[in-house]
Amino acid sequence: METKEEETKSEADSKAVAKAAFAFILLMSIMSLFNDMTFEGANGALGAFESYLGAPTVAIAAVSGIGSLLGCALRMLSGYFTDKTKKYWAFTIVGYCIDVFSVPLLALVPDGGWQLAIVFVLTEKIGKAIKKPAKSSLMSFAAHKTGEGKSFAIAEALDQIGACIGPMILTLVYTVGSDLTQYQKYIVGFAFLGIPALICIVLLLLARRKFPAPDAFETKQKERIGSFYKSKAYMLFVIAAFFFAAGYMDSFSLIDKHLADIALVQSDYLPLLYSYAMFIDAISALVFGFLFDRIGFLSVGFASLLSAPYAYFFFGPISNLTMVFLGLTSWGIGMGAIESILQAGVSKLSKKEERARAYGFFELVYGVSSFGFSFLIAYLFDTNSNVLCALSLAFVLFATLLFFLCEPLYRKESKGIVEAK
């Protein structure tokens, strides 16, 4: 039996570990802020840039789907090898280097060279695939001490601050360089994004130096879960994510192209619309992330429900700024869900030693769905936008229903495991 002095020391040690875990999450989130400043800065103009270079609509949509499939298939592999080797930092650092420096390389694309632009877009996806399971695992180990929902919400909120700033950098470049041609504006803008890319890598190396073994934060095995591949709750969560991905465009490229085509806003200011969506993303991540720690998977269902009508706002029969901003709001809520509470959900449904594989499998299924339906979305975009809106709404609403069912199934499943023990 512990003495009062030992209990006090144990409590103090626990608080110190929790404080260190939060410091790690905060440092990694700030690093990720600069990563998102780089990538999302480019993403806010990428669709319009590819269109300017001469890329056909089907190529813009397909590269998003192919990138998701390629990236998510590689995440399955990187997740497997991360779990086997436990080299979380090695996979994270290599992936980030490929990821962030693919953006400033877009400045090397010649006028008319949309094929080369697509190569760099795919390279960025590969880098993200290498890093994602390892980085998510590192974050989840620390989140075990601070709360999964809150931790991933804070990370996503800081991400999206970067995602708001990135498009503003491009807008500033376009405004200052008003005498430049449209092509020159794109090139100079992408080159400027190399600055936050470099800062991102510096902060990542600093995090590696200060916290060489973040997996030590998660010292106790969770008693309410078994292996993820035997969990009905995990599999239902994955199936729900499949349908969500089928109906939800997680790339802004086609939306960006549509906004450029309808010309409600000058092309120089399109990145600001994306910046607004990223602001909504940040708020959504915080709200639903904190809700996740209180009501679990029900928070995922509510976020999915609010994002369901986004396609109608963008591509429906009514085209005005009000509908565009409603679409940006709805779409931003969905992005907040993808990057925070979906990540928290996988963490909650998987054990420490299987975490990277659980993330890898989840990302693979999500990517297969995104890839498969991207061609249909591109076809409907050019032929029948009403069917596109209806199909998107149906898929996301079905996903919403499944997300709501995850919470009672998780409770029933975890109760059975505890009773068995």
Coordinates of C-alpha atoms in Angstrom, one line a residue:
M1 CA 0.0 0.0 0.0
E2 CA 1.4 3.4 -1.0
T3 CA 2.1 6.0 1.6
K4 CA 0.7 9.5 1.3
E5 CA 4.2 10.8 0.3
E6 CA 4.4 8.1 -2.4
E7 CA 0.9 9.0 -3.7
T8 CA 1.9 12.7 -3.8
K9 CA 5.1 11.9 -5.8
S10 CA 3.2 9.6 -8.1
E11 CA 0.6 12.3 -8.8
A12 CA 3.3 14.9 -9.4
D13 CA 5.1 12.5 -11.8
S14 CA 1.8 11.9 -13.7
K15 CA 1.2 15.7 -14.0
A16 CA 4.8 16.2 -15.3
V17 CA 4.3 13.5 -17.9
A18 CA 1.0 15.0 -19.0
K19 CA 2.6 18.4 -19.2
A20 CA 5.4 17.0 -21.4
A21 CA 2.9 15.2 -23.5
F22 CA 0.9 18.4 -24.1
A23 CA 4.2 20.3 -24.9
F24 CA 5.0 17.6 -27.5
I25 CA 1.5 17.9 -29.1
L26 CA 1.8 21.7 -29.1
L27 CA 5.3 21.7 -30.8
M28 CA 4.2 19.1 -33.4
S29 CA 1.1 21.2 -34.0
I30 CA 3.1 24.4 -34.6
M31 CA 5.3 22.5 -36.9
S32 CA 2.3 21.2 -38.8
L33 CA 1.0 24.8 -39.0
F34 CA 3.9 25.6 -41.3
N35 CA 3.3 22.4 -43.2
D36 CA -0.3 23.4 -43.8
M37 CA 0.7 27.0 -44.6
T38 CA 2.8 25.4 -47.4
F39 CA 0.5 22.8 -48.7
E40 CA -2.9 24.5 -48.2
G41 CA -1.4 27.7 -49.6
A42 CA -0.8 25.9 -52.8
N43 CA -4.0 24.0 -52.6
G44 CA -6.1 27.2 -52.6
A45 CA -4.8 27.9 -56.2
L46 CA -3.8 24.5 -57.5
G47 CA -7.0 23.8 -59.4
A48 CA -7.0 27.2 -61.1
F49 CA -3.3 26.7 -61.8
E50 CA -3.7 23.3 -63.4
S51 CA -6.7 24.7 -65.4
Y52 CA -4.6 27.7 -66.6
L53 CA -1.8 25.3 -67.7
G54 CA -4.4 23.4 -69.9
A55 CA -5.2 20.4 -67.8
P56 CA -8.7 19.0 -68.7
T57 CA -11.3 18.7 -66.0
V58 CA -11.1 14.9 -65.8
A59 CA -7.3 15.1 -65.2
I60 CA -7.8 17.6 -62.4
A61 CA -10.4 15.4 -60.7
A62 CA -8.6 12.1 -61.5
V63 CA -5.2 13.3 -60.1
S64 CA -7.0 14.0 -56.8
G65 CA -8.4 10.5 -56.7
I66 CA -5.2 8.8 -58.0
G67 CA -3.2 10.8 -55.4
S68 CA -5.5 9.7 -52.7
L69 CA -5.4 6.1 -53.8
L70 CA -1.6 6.1 -54.2
G71 CA -1.1 7.9 -51.0
C72 CA -3.4 5.8 -49.0
A73 CA -2.1 2.5 -50.4
L74 CA 1.4 3.6 -49.4
R75 CA 0.0 4.5 -45.9
M76 CA -0.9 0.9 -45.4
L77 CA 2.6 -0.1 -46.2
S78 CA 4.3 2.7 -44.2
G79 CA 1.9 1.9 -41.3
Y80 CA 2.9 -1.8 -41.4
F81 CA 6.6 -1.1 -41.5
T82 CA 6.3 1.7 -38.8
D83 CA 4.7 -0.8 -36.4
K84 CA 7.3 -3.5 -37.2
T85 CA 10.4 -1.3 -37.0
K86 CA 9.1 1.3 -34.4
K87 CA 11.0 3.9 -36.4
Y88 CA 8.3 6.5 -36.0
W89 CA 10.6 9.5 -36.4
A90 CA 12.4 8.2 -39.5
F91 CA 9.2 7.7 -41.4
T92 CA 7.8 11.0 -40.2
I93 CA 10.9 13.1 -41.1
V94 CA 11.4 11.5 -44.6
G95 CA 7.7 11.9 -45.4
Y96 CA 7.6 15.5 -44.4
C97 CA 10.7 16.4 -46.5
I98 CA 9.1 14.9 -49.6
D99 CA 5.7 16.4 -48.7
V100 CA 6.6 20.1 -48.1
F101 CA 9.3 20.6 -50.7
S102 CA 7.0 19.3 -53.5
V103 CA 5.1 22.6 -53.3
P104 CA 7.9 25.1 -54.0
L105 CA 9.0 22.8 -56.8
L106 CA 5.8 23.8 -58.6
A107 CA 7.6 27.1 -59.3
L108 CA 9.7 25.1 -61.8
V109 CA 6.7 24.1 -63.9
P110 CA 6.8 25.7 -67.4
D111 CA 3.8 27.5 -68.9
G112 CA 1.6 24.7 -70.4
G113 CA 3.3 22.0 -68.5
W114 CA 0.3 20.7 -66.6
Q115 CA 1.7 17.1 -66.7
L116 CA 4.7 18.2 -64.6
A117 CA 2.5 20.0 -62.2
I118 CA 0.5 16.7 -61.7
V119 CA 3.8 14.9 -61.0
F120 CA 4.6 17.3 -58.1
V121 CA 1.0 17.0 -56.8
L122 CA 1.4 13.2 -56.7
T123 CA 4.9 13.5 -55.1
E124 CA 3.3 15.5 -52.3
K125 CA 0.8 12.8 -51.8
I126 CA 3.6 10.2 -51.6
G127 CA 5.4 12.2 -48.9
K128 CA 2.2 12.6 -47.0
A129 CA 1.6 8.8 -47.2
I130 CA 5.0 8.0 -45.8
K131 CA 4.6 10.3 -42.8
K132 CA 1.0 10.1 -41.9
P133 CA 0.7 6.7 -40.0
A134 CA 3.9 7.4 -38.1
K135 CA 3.1 11.0 -37.3
S136 CA -0.5 10.2 -36.3
S137 CA 0.8 7.4 -34.0
L138 CA 3.3 9.8 -32.4
M139 CA 0.5 12.2 -31.7
S140 CA -1.8 9.5 -30.4
F141 CA 0.8 8.3 -27.8
A142 CA 0.8 11.8 -26.3
A143 CA -2.9 12.2 -26.7
H144 CA -3.4 9.2 -24.5
K145 CA -2.3 11.5 -21.6
T146 CA -4.3 14.6 -22.7
G147 CA -7.4 13.2 -24.4
E148 CA -7.7 12.1 -28.0
G149 CA -10.4 14.4 -29.1
K150 CA -8.9 17.5 -27.5
S151 CA -5.4 16.7 -28.7
F152 CA -6.2 16.1 -32.3
A153 CA -8.6 19.1 -32.2
I154 CA -5.8 21.5 -31.0
A155 CA -3.5 20.0 -33.7
E156 CA -6.1 20.5 -36.4
A157 CA -6.9 24.1 -35.2
L158 CA -3.3 25.1 -35.4
D159 CA -3.0 23.3 -38.8
Q160 CA -5.8 25.4 -40.1
I161 CA -4.3 28.7 -38.9
G162 CA -1.5 27.8 -41.2
A163 CA -4.0 26.8 -43.9
C164 CA -5.6 30.3 -43.5
I165 CA -2.3 32.1 -43.7
G166 CA -1.0 30.1 -46.7
P167 CA -3.7 31.4 -49.2
M168 CA -3.2 34.9 -47.8
I169 CA 0.5 34.7 -48.8
L170 CA -0.5 33.9 -52.4
T171 CA -3.1 36.7 -52.4
L172 CA -0.5 39.1 -51.1
V173 CA 1.9 38.0 -53.8
Y174 CA -0.8 38.4 -56.5
T175 CA -1.7 41.9 -55.2
V176 CA 1.9 43.2 -54.9
G177 CA 2.8 41.7 -58.2
S178 CA -0.2 43.1 -60.1
D179 CA 2.0 43.9 -63.1
L180 CA 3.0 40.3 -63.4
T181 CA 1.3 37.9 -65.9
Q182 CA -1.1 35.3 -64.4
Y183 CA 1.5 32.6 -64.9
Q184 CA 4.2 34.6 -63.2
K185 CA 1.9 35.2 -60.2
Y186 CA 1.5 31.5 -59.8
I187 CA 5.2 30.8 -60.0
V188 CA 6.3 33.5 -57.6
G189 CA 3.6 32.5 -55.2
F190 CA 4.7 28.8 -55.1
A191 CA 8.3 29.9 -54.7
F192 CA 7.4 32.0 -51.6
L193 CA 5.8 28.9 -50.0
G194 CA 9.3 27.4 -49.8
I195 CA 9.9 29.6 -46.7
P196 CA 7.2 28.0 -44.4
A197 CA 8.3 24.6 -45.9
L198 CA 11.8 25.1 -44.5
I199 CA 10.6 26.3 -41.1
C200 CA 8.4 23.2 -40.9
I201 CA 11.4 20.9 -41.3
V202 CA 13.5 22.9 -38.7
L203 CA 10.7 22.6 -36.1
L204 CA 10.3 18.9 -36.9
L205 CA 14.0 18.2 -36.2
L206 CA 13.7 20.2 -33.0
A207 CA 10.8 18.1 -31.9
R208 CA 12.8 14.9 -32.7
R209 CA 15.7 16.3 -30.5
K210 CA 13.5 17.3 -27.6
F211 CA 11.2 14.2 -27.6
P212 CA 13.2 11.2 -29.0
A213 CA 10.7 8.6 -27.7
P214 CA 7.1 9.9 -27.6
D215 CA 5.8 6.3 -27.5
A216 CA 6.8 6.3 -23.9
F217 CA 3.9 8.6 -23.1
E218 CA 1.4 5.8 -23.6
T219 CA 2.5 3.5 -20.8
K220 CA -0.6 1.5 -20.0
Q221 CA -2.5 -0.6 -22.5
K222 CA -6.1 0.3 -23.0
E223 CA -8.4 -2.3 -21.3
R224 CA -11.5 -1.5 -23.3
I225 CA -10.3 -2.5 -26.7
G226 CA -8.9 -5.6 -28.5
S227 CA -7.2 -5.9 -31.8
F228 CA -8.6 -3.4 -34.3
Y229 CA -9.0 -6.0 -37.1
K230 CA -11.4 -8.0 -34.8
S231 CA -13.4 -5.0 -33.7
K232 CA -16.8 -4.6 -35.2
A233 CA -16.9 -0.9 -34.1
Y234 CA -13.6 -0.2 -35.9
M235 CA -14.9 -2.0 -39.1
L236 CA -18.2 0.0 -39.0
F237 CA -16.2 3.2 -38.5
V238 CA -14.1 2.3 -41.6
I239 CA -17.2 1.5 -43.7
A240 CA -18.7 4.8 -42.6
A241 CA -15.5 6.6 -43.7
F242 CA -15.7 4.8 -47.0
F243 CA -19.1 6.3 -47.8
F244 CA -18.1 9.7 -46.5
A245 CA -15.1 9.7 -48.8
A246 CA -17.4 8.6 -51.7
G247 CA -19.6 11.7 -51.3
Y248 CA -17.1 14.2 -50.0
M249 CA -14.4 16.0 -52.1
D250 CA -11.5 16.3 -49.8
S251 CA -9.5 18.2 -52.4
F252 CA -10.4 21.8 -53.2
S253 CA -9.1 21.6 -56.8
L254 CA -12.4 20.9 -58.6
I255 CA -14.3 23.3 -56.3
D256 CA -11.6 25.9 -57.1
K257 CA -12.0 25.3 -60.8
H258 CA -15.8 25.7 -60.5
L259 CA -15.5 29.0 -58.7
A260 CA -13.1 30.2 -61.3
D261 CA -15.5 29.2 -64.1
I262 CA -18.5 30.9 -62.6
A263 CA -16.4 34.0 -62.0
L264 CA -18.3 35.3 -59.0
V265 CA -14.9 36.3 -57.5
Q266 CA -11.8 37.5 -59.4
S267 CA -9.2 34.7 -59.7
D268 CA -6.6 36.6 -57.6
Y269 CA -9.0 36.4 -54.6
L270 CA -9.9 32.8 -54.9
P271 CA -7.3 31.7 -52.3
L272 CA -9.1 33.9 -49.8
L273 CA -12.2 31.8 -50.2
Y274 CA -10.2 28.7 -49.4
S275 CA -8.7 30.6 -46.4
Y276 CA -12.2 31.1 -45.1
A277 CA -13.0 27.4 -45.5
M278 CA -9.8 26.6 -43.5
F279 CA -10.9 29.0 -40.8
I280 CA -14.2 27.0 -40.5
D281 CA -12.1 23.8 -40.5
A282 CA -10.2 25.1 -37.5
I283 CA -13.4 26.0 -35.5
S284 CA -15.0 22.8 -36.5
A285 CA -12.0 20.7 -35.3
L286 CA -12.0 22.4 -31.9
V287 CA -15.7 22.1 -31.3
F288 CA -16.1 18.5 -32.5
G289 CA -12.8 17.5 -31.0
F290 CA -13.8 18.6 -27.5
L291 CA -17.2 17.0 -28.1
F292 CA -15.5 13.7 -29.0
D293 CA -14.0 13.4 -25.5
R294 CA -17.5 13.9 -24.1
I295 CA -19.9 12.1 -26.4
G296 CA -17.5 9.9 -28.5
F297 CA -18.5 8.9 -32.0
L298 CA -21.7 10.8 -31.9
S299 CA -19.7 13.9 -32.5
V300 CA -18.5 12.4 -35.8
G301 CA -22.1 11.9 -36.9
F302 CA -23.0 15.5 -36.1
A303 CA -20.0 16.8 -38.1
S304 CA -20.8 14.5 -41.0
L305 CA -24.5 15.6 -41.0
L306 CA -23.5 19.3 -41.2
S307 CA -21.1 18.7 -44.1
A308 CA -23.6 16.6 -46.1
P309 CA -25.2 19.5 -48.2
Y310 CA -21.9 21.1 -49.3
A311 CA -22.2 19.9 -53.0
Y312 CA -25.6 21.4 -53.4
F313 CA -24.4 24.8 -52.2
F314 CA -21.4 24.8 -54.7
F315 CA -22.9 23.0 -57.7
G316 CA -26.6 23.4 -57.3
P317 CA -28.9 25.5 -59.6
I318 CA -28.4 28.6 -57.5
S319 CA -25.1 30.4 -58.0
N320 CA -24.4 33.4 -55.8
L321 CA -21.9 34.5 -53.1
T322 CA -24.3 33.4 -50.3
M323 CA -24.5 29.9 -51.6
V324 CA -20.7 29.8 -52.1
F325 CA -20.1 30.8 -48.5
L326 CA -22.6 28.2 -47.3
G327 CA -20.8 25.7 -49.3
L328 CA -17.4 26.8 -47.9
T329 CA -18.8 26.6 -44.4
S330 CA -20.3 23.1 -44.9
W331 CA -17.2 21.8 -46.7
G332 CA -14.9 23.3 -44.0
I333 CA -16.8 21.4 -41.3
G334 CA -16.2 18.2 -43.2
M335 CA -12.5 19.0 -43.4
G336 CA -12.3 19.6 -39.7
A337 CA -13.9 16.2 -39.1
I338 CA -11.5 14.4 -41.4
E339 CA -8.4 15.8 -39.8
S340 CA -9.4 15.7 -36.2
I341 CA -12.2 13.4 -34.9
L342 CA -11.7 10.7 -37.6
Q343 CA -8.0 10.6 -36.4
A344 CA -9.1 10.5 -32.8
G345 CA -11.6 7.8 -33.6
V346 CA -8.9 5.5 -35.0
S347 CA -6.8 6.1 -32.0
K348 CA -9.6 5.2 -29.6
L349 CA -10.3 2.0 -31.5
S350 CA -6.8 0.7 -31.7
K351 CA -4.0 -0.5 -29.3
K352 CA -0.6 1.1 -29.1
E353 CA 1.4 -1.7 -30.8
E354 CA -1.1 -1.7 -33.7
R355 CA -1.8 2.0 -34.0
A356 CA 0.2 2.7 -37.3
R357 CA -1.4 -0.3 -39.0
A358 CA -4.9 0.8 -37.9
Y359 CA -4.3 4.3 -39.3
G360 CA -2.8 2.7 -42.5
F361 CA -5.8 0.5 -43.1
F362 CA -8.2 3.3 -42.4
E363 CA -6.4 5.6 -44.8
L364 CA -6.3 2.9 -47.5
V365 CA -10.1 2.3 -47.4
Y366 CA -10.7 6.1 -47.5
G367 CA -8.3 6.5 -50.4
V368 CA -9.8 3.7 -52.4
S369 CA -13.3 5.3 -52.1
S370 CA -12.0 8.7 -52.9
F371 CA -10.2 7.4 -56.0
G372 CA -13.1 5.2 -57.2
F373 CA -15.7 8.0 -57.0
S374 CA -13.5 10.8 -58.2
F375 CA -14.0 9.7 -61.9
L376 CA -17.8 9.6 -61.4
I377 CA -17.7 13.1 -59.8
A378 CA -15.6 14.5 -62.6
Y379 CA -18.0 13.0 -65.2
L380 CA -21.1 14.4 -63.4
F381 CA -19.4 17.7 -62.9
D382 CA -19.3 18.2 -66.7
T383 CA -22.6 16.4 -67.5
N384 CA -25.2 16.6 -64.7
S385 CA -24.5 18.6 -61.6
N386 CA -27.9 17.8 -60.1
V387 CA -27.1 14.1 -60.0
L388 CA -23.7 14.9 -58.5
C389 CA -25.4 16.9 -55.7
A390 CA -27.9 14.2 -55.0
L391 CA -25.4 11.3 -55.0
S392 CA -23.0 13.3 -52.8
L393 CA -25.8 14.0 -50.3
A394 CA -27.0 10.4 -50.2
F395 CA -23.5 9.0 -49.6
V396 CA -22.6 11.4 -46.8
L397 CA -26.0 11.0 -45.1
F398 CA -25.6 7.2 -45.1
A399 CA -22.1 7.7 -43.6
T400 CA -23.7 9.9 -41.0
L401 CA -26.1 7.1 -39.9
L402 CA -23.2 4.6 -39.6
F403 CA -21.1 7.1 -37.6
F404 CA -24.0 7.5 -35.1
L405 CA -24.2 3.7 -34.8
C406 CA -20.5 3.4 -33.9
E407 CA -20.9 4.8 -30.4
P408 CA -23.4 2.2 -29.0
L409 CA -21.5 -0.6 -30.8
Y410 CA -18.2 0.6 -29.2
R411 CA -19.8 0.8 -25.8
K412 CA -21.2 -2.7 -26.1
E413 CA -18.0 -4.1 -27.5
S414 CA -15.8 -2.5 -24.9
K415 CA -18.1 -3.6 -22.0
G416 CA -17.8 -7.2 -23.2
I417 CA -14.0 -7.0 -23.2
V418 CA -14.0 -5.6 -19.7
E419 CA -16.4 -8.3 -18.4
A420 CA -14.3 -11.0 -20.1
K421 CA -11.2 -9.8 -18.3

